[in-house]
Amino acid sequence: PTKCDPLEPSIVRIWCGAGIRPCTIEIYLRWTRRFYMHCQERNLSEERQLTLHAVALFARQYAQKHRSDPIVTFKGARSALHAWSWGLSAIGQAVPIWNSPPSSQRVLPRLLAEYINYQCQHSGIAESTAHRYEGIISHFLSYLKSRGRRPSRIRLCDVDAFVVELRKRWSEKTVSRVCTGIRAFFRFLHATGRLRHDLASSVVAPVARAQEKLPRALPWREVRRILKAVNRATPSGRRDYALLLTMSAYGMGAAEVLGLRLSDIDWNAGTLRLLRPKTGVETLLPLSPVVGRAIVAYLRHGRPRHVGSRALFLRTRAPHGALSSSSAIRHLLIKYAKTAGVSAPFLGSHVLRHSHAGQQIEQGALPKVVADILGHRRPESTSVYVRIATARLRRMALPVPR
């Protein structure tokens, strides 16, 4: 007998209520017992080992011992033990975060860590944006190392060679963004005394003209067709409809809608609190009655029960964690656009945001109001949507002289 035996009936009831088939439950229990036995043999705490990293180590050792396929073994153990962790959380047991990093997490090199801290504290950028520069600078430092160059001995010819190498694989806009990161890194090196001269102004990047391309947007009638194509008779359909409608009505990006929590909706005041991931700024918006009804229908008849997560939109399959991938939204858009017969060159998670902004401008909303809803700091960021408000632009066109 294993330590998980007393809890199995409660977990099985949770799994059955989530629609997991009996044959799958048997497989899950088999893997769970193996895992608990593995932990007991090594005097490990079973509950503390319920993380993706620890399960991966268990699967590797199990595959070696039993000479089984390591990939198949890992997939089976991961699915079963993730479901077990979710079940324990549903009955009130404390479990670690499934995707928590291992205790031996890679520590950033001192230079990179100081650079990110400098960007956050002195440049006023969001931590998520600063960490995005981490990959750029890490790549640049590796390139310098391959040329036998230390950061204190950087030359502009090194930067030029790096940019030329990147341009063979990446677009002008991407390489231009990399150069922006390198300039910021040079300013940091100069400010902290690591570089004698400030080389930031000498970094030459490919010309990537702002607003060179029109925002990818759909005509509003096609947005409505996509929303009508969602089958709201199923739990997943109610979630998809509420999610896509919320994005369309408020011009939310993927990160914003996926970051919504149950506490962000004040039903008594009729407001919706929105956190801008890039800036960390909170915006309080009125809750649209149409959006409110869609969310209520999802909460009552679509959102899974026995879920510890306070995220508004959850995965429909157990374990029911927060929906966290922007690619999932892209797949939903493609799926329902195909059902509705809507074709577009590109259907990304920002299409509904662009479509909302274009529709607001078409309806005569002031650019400042649209900017506040979208969370734009600069007027230039909103003015680009005037270019896709074709109906209003036609009224402004001068007659062609004869």
PDB file of N, CA, C and O in Angstrom, residues 224-269:
ATOM      1  N   ARG A 224     -18.264  39.827 -36.206  1.00  0.00           N
ATOM      2  CA  ARG A 224     -19.567  39.328 -35.751  1.00  0.00           C
ATOM      3  C   ARG A 224     -19.841  37.927 -36.276  1.00  0.00           C
ATOM      4  O   ARG A 224     -20.399  37.082 -35.566  1.00  0.00           O
ATOM      5  N   ARG A 225     -19.447  37.663 -37.509  1.00  0.00           N
ATOM      6  CA  ARG A 225     -19.650  36.316 -38.072  1.00  0.00           C
ATOM      7  C   ARG A 225     -18.855  35.275 -37.295  1.00  0.00           C
ATOM      8  O   ARG A 225     -19.336  34.164 -37.057  1.00  0.00           O
ATOM      9  N   ILE A 226     -17.658  35.624 -36.903  1.00  0.00           N
ATOM     10  CA  ILE A 226     -16.835  34.689 -36.118  1.00  0.00           C
ATOM     11  C   ILE A 226     -17.490  34.412 -34.769  1.00  0.00           C
ATOM     12  O   ILE A 226     -17.558  33.259 -34.325  1.00  0.00           O
ATOM     13  N   LEU A 227     -17.998  35.454 -34.115  1.00  0.00           N
ATOM     14  CA  LEU A 227     -18.651  35.259 -32.812  1.00  0.00           C
ATOM     15  C   LEU A 227     -19.919  34.415 -32.950  1.00  0.00           C
ATOM     16  O   LEU A 227     -20.216  33.569 -32.097  1.00  0.00           O
ATOM     17  N   LYS A 228     -20.666  34.620 -34.021  1.00  0.00           N
ATOM     18  CA  LYS A 228     -21.885  33.831 -34.227  1.00  0.00           C
ATOM     19  C   LYS A 228     -21.577  32.368 -34.524  1.00  0.00           C
ATOM     20  O   LYS A 228     -22.428  31.498 -34.333  1.00  0.00           O
ATOM     21  N   ALA A 229     -20.378  32.093 -35.010  1.00  0.00           N
ATOM     22  CA  ALA A 229     -20.015  30.714 -35.352  1.00  0.00           C
ATOM     23  C   ALA A 229     -19.691  29.859 -34.130  1.00  0.00           C
ATOM     24  O   ALA A 229     -19.571  28.642 -34.232  1.00  0.00           O
ATOM     25  N   VAL A 230     -19.566  30.487 -32.963  1.00  0.00           N
ATOM     26  CA  VAL A 230     -19.238  29.739 -31.746  1.00  0.00           C
ATOM     27  C   VAL A 230     -20.480  29.011 -31.250  1.00  0.00           C
ATOM     28  O   VAL A 230     -21.552  29.614 -31.098  1.00  0.00           O
ATOM     29  N   ASN A 231     -20.356  27.729 -30.989  1.00  0.00           N
ATOM     30  CA  ASN A 231     -21.465  26.919 -30.467  1.00  0.00           C
ATOM     31  C   ASN A 231     -21.559  27.113 -28.961  1.00  0.00           C
ATOM     32  O   ASN A 231     -20.769  26.540 -28.190  1.00  0.00           O
ATOM     33  N   ARG A 232     -22.539  27.904 -28.521  1.00  0.00           N
ATOM     34  CA  ARG A 232     -22.665  28.211 -27.094  1.00  0.00           C
ATOM     35  C   ARG A 232     -23.477  27.188 -26.324  1.00  0.00           C
ATOM     36  O   ARG A 232     -23.826  27.414 -25.159  1.00  0.00           O
ATOM     37  N   ALA A 233     -23.733  26.046 -26.944  1.00  0.00           N
ATOM     38  CA  ALA A 233     -24.474  24.981 -26.254  1.00  0.00           C
ATOM     39  C   ALA A 233     -23.551  24.071 -25.453  1.00  0.00           C
ATOM     40  O   ALA A 233     -24.023  23.218 -24.702  1.00  0.00           O
ATOM     41  N   THR A 234     -22.252  24.229 -25.607  1.00  0.00           N
ATOM     42  CA  THR A 234     -21.288  23.382 -24.908  1.00  0.00           C
ATOM     43  C   THR A 234     -20.479  24.226 -23.928  1.00  0.00           C
ATOM     44  O   THR A 234     -20.345  25.435 -24.102  1.00  0.00           O
ATOM     45  N   PRO A 235     -19.925  23.605 -22.881  1.00  0.00           N
ATOM     46  CA  PRO A 235     -19.095  24.361 -21.926  1.00  0.00           C
ATOM     47  C   PRO A 235     -17.914  25.053 -22.595  1.00  0.00           C
ATOM     48  O   PRO A 235     -17.631  26.216 -22.302  1.00  0.00           O
ATOM     49  N   SER A 236     -17.230  24.361 -23.498  1.00  0.00           N
ATOM     50  CA  SER A 236     -16.084  24.981 -24.165  1.00  0.00           C
ATOM     51  C   SER A 236     -16.538  26.122 -25.067  1.00  0.00           C
ATOM     52  O   SER A 236     -15.851  27.140 -25.191  1.00  0.00           O
ATOM     53  N   GLY A 237     -17.714  25.964 -25.691  1.00  0.00           N
ATOM     54  CA  GLY A 237     -18.232  27.029 -26.538  1.00  0.00           C
ATOM     55  C   GLY A 237     -18.590  28.272 -25.739  1.00  0.00           C
ATOM     56  O   GLY A 237     -18.361  29.399 -26.208  1.00  0.00           O
ATOM     57  N   ARG A 238     -19.133  28.082 -24.538  1.00  0.00           N
ATOM     58  CA  ARG A 238     -19.463  29.243 -23.701  1.00  0.00           C
ATOM     59  C   ARG A 238     -18.194  29.986 -23.282  1.00  0.00           C
ATOM     60  O   ARG A 238     -18.170  31.208 -23.239  1.00  0.00           O
ATOM     61  N   ARG A 239     -17.149  29.210 -22.975  1.00  0.00           N
ATOM     62  CA  ARG A 239     -15.881  29.859 -22.630  1.00  0.00           C
ATOM     63  C   ARG A 239     -15.314  30.615 -23.828  1.00  0.00           C
ATOM     64  O   ARG A 239     -14.894  31.776 -23.710  1.00  0.00           O
ATOM     65  N   ASP A 240     -15.291  29.971 -24.981  1.00  0.00           N
ATOM     66  CA  ASP A 240     -14.719  30.587 -26.173  1.00  0.00           C
ATOM     67  C   ASP A 240     -15.478  31.851 -26.556  1.00  0.00           C
ATOM     68  O   ASP A 240     -14.874  32.866 -26.932  1.00  0.00           O
ATOM     69  N   TYR A 241     -16.806  31.797 -26.447  1.00  0.00           N
ATOM     70  CA  TYR A 241     -17.613  32.966 -26.817  1.00  0.00           C
ATOM     71  C   TYR A 241     -17.348  34.127 -25.852  1.00  0.00           C
ATOM     72  O   TYR A 241     -17.143  35.270 -26.284  1.00  0.00           O
ATOM     73  N   ALA A 242     -17.318  33.828 -24.540  1.00  0.00           N
ATOM     74  CA  ALA A 242     -17.070  34.889 -23.561  1.00  0.00           C
ATOM     75  C   ALA A 242     -15.682  35.486 -23.748  1.00  0.00           C
ATOM     76  O   ALA A 242     -15.494  36.707 -23.660  1.00  0.00           O
ATOM     77  N   LEU A 243     -14.702  34.652 -24.039  1.00  0.00           N
ATOM     78  CA  LEU A 243     -13.330  35.122 -24.209  1.00  0.00           C
ATOM     79  C   LEU A 243     -13.199  35.998 -25.450  1.00  0.00           C
ATOM     80  O   LEU A 243     -12.678  37.117 -25.392  1.00  0.00           O
ATOM     81  N   LEU A 244     -13.685  35.514 -26.589  1.00  0.00           N
ATOM     82  CA  LEU A 244     -13.555  36.272 -27.835  1.00  0.00           C
ATOM     83  C   LEU A 244     -14.402  37.543 -27.818  1.00  0.00           C
ATOM     84  O   LEU A 244     -13.996  38.576 -28.360  1.00  0.00           O
ATOM     85  N   LEU A 245     -15.578  37.473 -27.188  1.00  0.00           N
ATOM     86  CA  LEU A 245     -16.429  38.661 -27.096  1.00  0.00           C
ATOM     87  C   LEU A 245     -15.762  39.722 -26.221  1.00  0.00           C
ATOM     88  O   LEU A 245     -15.805  40.917 -26.539  1.00  0.00           O
ATOM     89  N   THR A 246     -15.147  39.302 -25.115  1.00  0.00           N
ATOM     90  CA  THR A 246     -14.456  40.248 -24.237  1.00  0.00           C
ATOM     91  C   THR A 246     -13.310  40.926 -24.968  1.00  0.00           C
ATOM     92  O   THR A 246     -13.111  42.144 -24.867  1.00  0.00           O
ATOM     93  N   MET A 247     -12.550  40.149 -25.736  1.00  0.00           N
ATOM     94  CA  MET A 247     -11.447  40.724 -26.507  1.00  0.00           C
ATOM     95  C   MET A 247     -11.966  41.704 -27.552  1.00  0.00           C
ATOM     96  O   MET A 247     -11.388  42.786 -27.756  1.00  0.00           O
ATOM     97  N   SER A 248     -13.050  41.357 -28.209  1.00  0.00           N
ATOM     98  CA  SER A 248     -13.604  42.218 -29.261  1.00  0.00           C
ATOM     99  C   SER A 248     -14.186  43.504 -28.693  1.00  0.00           C
ATOM    100  O   SER A 248     -14.025  44.586 -29.268  1.00  0.00           O
ATOM    101  N   ALA A 249     -14.863  43.377 -27.551  1.00  0.00           N
ATOM    102  CA  ALA A 249     -15.560  44.539 -26.984  1.00  0.00           C
ATOM    103  C   ALA A 249     -14.610  45.544 -26.357  1.00  0.00           C
ATOM    104  O   ALA A 249     -14.892  46.748 -26.342  1.00  0.00           O
ATOM    105  N   TYR A 250     -13.476  45.069 -25.834  1.00  0.00           N
ATOM    106  CA  TYR A 250     -12.560  45.968 -25.123  1.00  0.00           C
ATOM    107  C   TYR A 250     -11.209  46.141 -25.821  1.00  0.00           C
ATOM    108  O   TYR A 250     -10.349  46.856 -25.306  1.00  0.00           O
ATOM    109  N   GLY A 251     -11.010  45.465 -26.937  1.00  0.00           N
ATOM    110  CA  GLY A 251      -9.737  45.585 -27.623  1.00  0.00           C
ATOM    111  C   GLY A 251      -8.579  45.015 -26.830  1.00  0.00           C
ATOM    112  O   GLY A 251      -7.473  45.557 -26.854  1.00  0.00           O
ATOM    113  N   MET A 252      -8.821  43.926 -26.136  1.00  0.00           N
ATOM    114  CA  MET A 252      -7.776  43.331 -25.309  1.00  0.00           C
ATOM    115  C   MET A 252      -6.817  42.506 -26.153  1.00  0.00           C
ATOM    116  O   MET A 252      -7.212  41.875 -27.133  1.00  0.00           O
ATOM    117  N   GLY A 253      -5.574  42.494 -25.726  1.00  0.00           N
ATOM    118  CA  GLY A 253      -4.608  41.567 -26.287  1.00  0.00           C
ATOM    119  C   GLY A 253      -4.684  40.241 -25.547  1.00  0.00           C
ATOM    120  O   GLY A 253      -5.406  40.101 -24.550  1.00  0.00           O
ATOM    121  N   ALA A 254      -3.932  39.266 -26.028  1.00  0.00           N
ATOM    122  CA  ALA A 254      -3.979  37.938 -25.425  1.00  0.00           C
ATOM    123  C   ALA A 254      -3.553  37.972 -23.968  1.00  0.00           C
ATOM    124  O   ALA A 254      -4.201  37.377 -23.098  1.00  0.00           O
ATOM    125  N   ALA A 255      -2.448  38.659 -23.659  1.00  0.00           N
ATOM    126  CA  ALA A 255      -1.948  38.682 -22.288  1.00  0.00           C
ATOM    127  C   ALA A 255      -2.947  39.331 -21.338  1.00  0.00           C
ATOM    128  O   ALA A 255      -3.070  38.928 -20.178  1.00  0.00           O
ATOM    129  N   GLU A 256      -3.675  40.329 -21.826  1.00  0.00           N
ATOM    130  CA  GLU A 256      -4.637  41.022 -20.967  1.00  0.00           C
ATOM    131  C   GLU A 256      -5.839  40.149 -20.647  1.00  0.00           C
ATOM    132  O   GLU A 256      -6.268  40.056 -19.490  1.00  0.00           O
ATOM    133  N   VAL A 257      -6.395  39.485 -21.646  1.00  0.00           N
ATOM    134  CA  VAL A 257      -7.582  38.672 -21.398  1.00  0.00           C
ATOM    135  C   VAL A 257      -7.226  37.415 -20.604  1.00  0.00           C
ATOM    136  O   VAL A 257      -8.007  36.960 -19.761  1.00  0.00           O
ATOM    137  N   LEU A 258      -6.040  36.846 -20.855  1.00  0.00           N
ATOM    138  CA  LEU A 258      -5.641  35.661 -20.106  1.00  0.00           C
ATOM    139  C   LEU A 258      -5.257  36.003 -18.676  1.00  0.00           C
ATOM    140  O   LEU A 258      -5.257  35.124 -17.811  1.00  0.00           O
ATOM    141  N   GLY A 259      -4.947  37.271 -18.418  1.00  0.00           N
ATOM    142  CA  GLY A 259      -4.614  37.689 -17.060  1.00  0.00           C
ATOM    143  C   GLY A 259      -5.816  38.052 -16.217  1.00  0.00           C
ATOM    144  O   GLY A 259      -5.670  38.343 -15.018  1.00  0.00           O
ATOM    145  N   LEU A 260      -7.016  38.036 -16.785  1.00  0.00           N
ATOM    146  CA  LEU A 260      -8.214  38.380 -16.013  1.00  0.00           C
ATOM    147  C   LEU A 260      -8.465  37.338 -14.922  1.00  0.00           C
ATOM    148  O   LEU A 260      -8.355  36.134 -15.141  1.00  0.00           O
ATOM    149  N   ARG A 261      -8.839  37.839 -13.744  1.00  0.00           N
ATOM    150  CA  ARG A 261      -9.159  36.969 -12.623  1.00  0.00           C
ATOM    151  C   ARG A 261     -10.594  37.226 -12.178  1.00  0.00           C
ATOM    152  O   ARG A 261     -11.203  38.241 -12.524  1.00  0.00           O
ATOM    153  N   LEU A 262     -11.138  36.304 -11.409  1.00  0.00           N
ATOM    154  CA  LEU A 262     -12.525  36.447 -10.958  1.00  0.00           C
ATOM    155  C   LEU A 262     -12.724  37.737 -10.165  1.00  0.00           C
ATOM    156  O   LEU A 262     -13.780  38.363 -10.245  1.00  0.00           O
ATOM    157  N   SER A 263     -11.722  38.133  -9.406  1.00  0.00           N
ATOM    158  CA  SER A 263     -11.837  39.334  -8.578  1.00  0.00           C
ATOM    159  C   SER A 263     -11.777  40.621  -9.397  1.00  0.00           C
ATOM    160  O   SER A 263     -12.028  41.697  -8.862  1.00  0.00           O
ATOM    161  N   ASP A 264     -11.448  40.526 -10.682  1.00  0.00           N
ATOM    162  CA  ASP A 264     -11.373  41.727 -11.515  1.00  0.00           C
ATOM    163  C   ASP A 264     -12.745  42.234 -11.937  1.00  0.00           C
ATOM    164  O   ASP A 264     -12.848  43.341 -12.471  1.00  0.00           O
ATOM    165  N   ILE A 265     -13.767  41.430 -11.724  1.00  0.00           N
ATOM    166  CA  ILE A 265     -15.128  41.836 -12.090  1.00  0.00           C
ATOM    167  C   ILE A 265     -15.883  42.235 -10.828  1.00  0.00           C
ATOM    168  O   ILE A 265     -16.034  41.428  -9.906  1.00  0.00           O
ATOM    169  N   ASP A 266     -16.331  43.468 -10.776  1.00  0.00           N
ATOM    170  CA  ASP A 266     -17.164  43.952  -9.670  1.00  0.00           C
ATOM    171  C   ASP A 266     -18.602  43.985 -10.173  1.00  0.00           C
ATOM    172  O   ASP A 266     -19.007  44.912 -10.874  1.00  0.00           O
ATOM    173  N   TRP A 267     -19.355  42.952  -9.821  1.00  0.00           N
ATOM    174  CA  TRP A 267     -20.712  42.824 -10.348  1.00  0.00           C
ATOM    175  C   TRP A 267     -21.639  43.906  -9.792  1.00  0.00           C
ATOM    176  O   TRP A 267     -22.549  44.368 -10.490  1.00  0.00           O
ATOM    177  N   ASN A 268     -21.426  44.317  -8.546  1.00  0.00           N
ATOM    178  CA  ASN A 268     -22.288  45.346  -7.961  1.00  0.00           C
ATOM    179  C   ASN A 268     -22.046  46.706  -8.607  1.00  0.00           C
ATOM    180  O   ASN A 268     -22.990  47.442  -8.907  1.00  0.00           O
ATOM    181  N   ALA A 269     -20.777  47.037  -8.834  1.00  0.00           N
ATOM    182  CA  ALA A 269     -20.451  48.336  -9.437  1.00  0.00           C
ATOM    183  C   ALA A 269     -20.534  48.297 -10.957  1.00  0.00           C
ATOM    184  O   ALA A 269     -20.559  49.357 -11.604  1.00  0.00           O
TER     185      ALA A 269
END
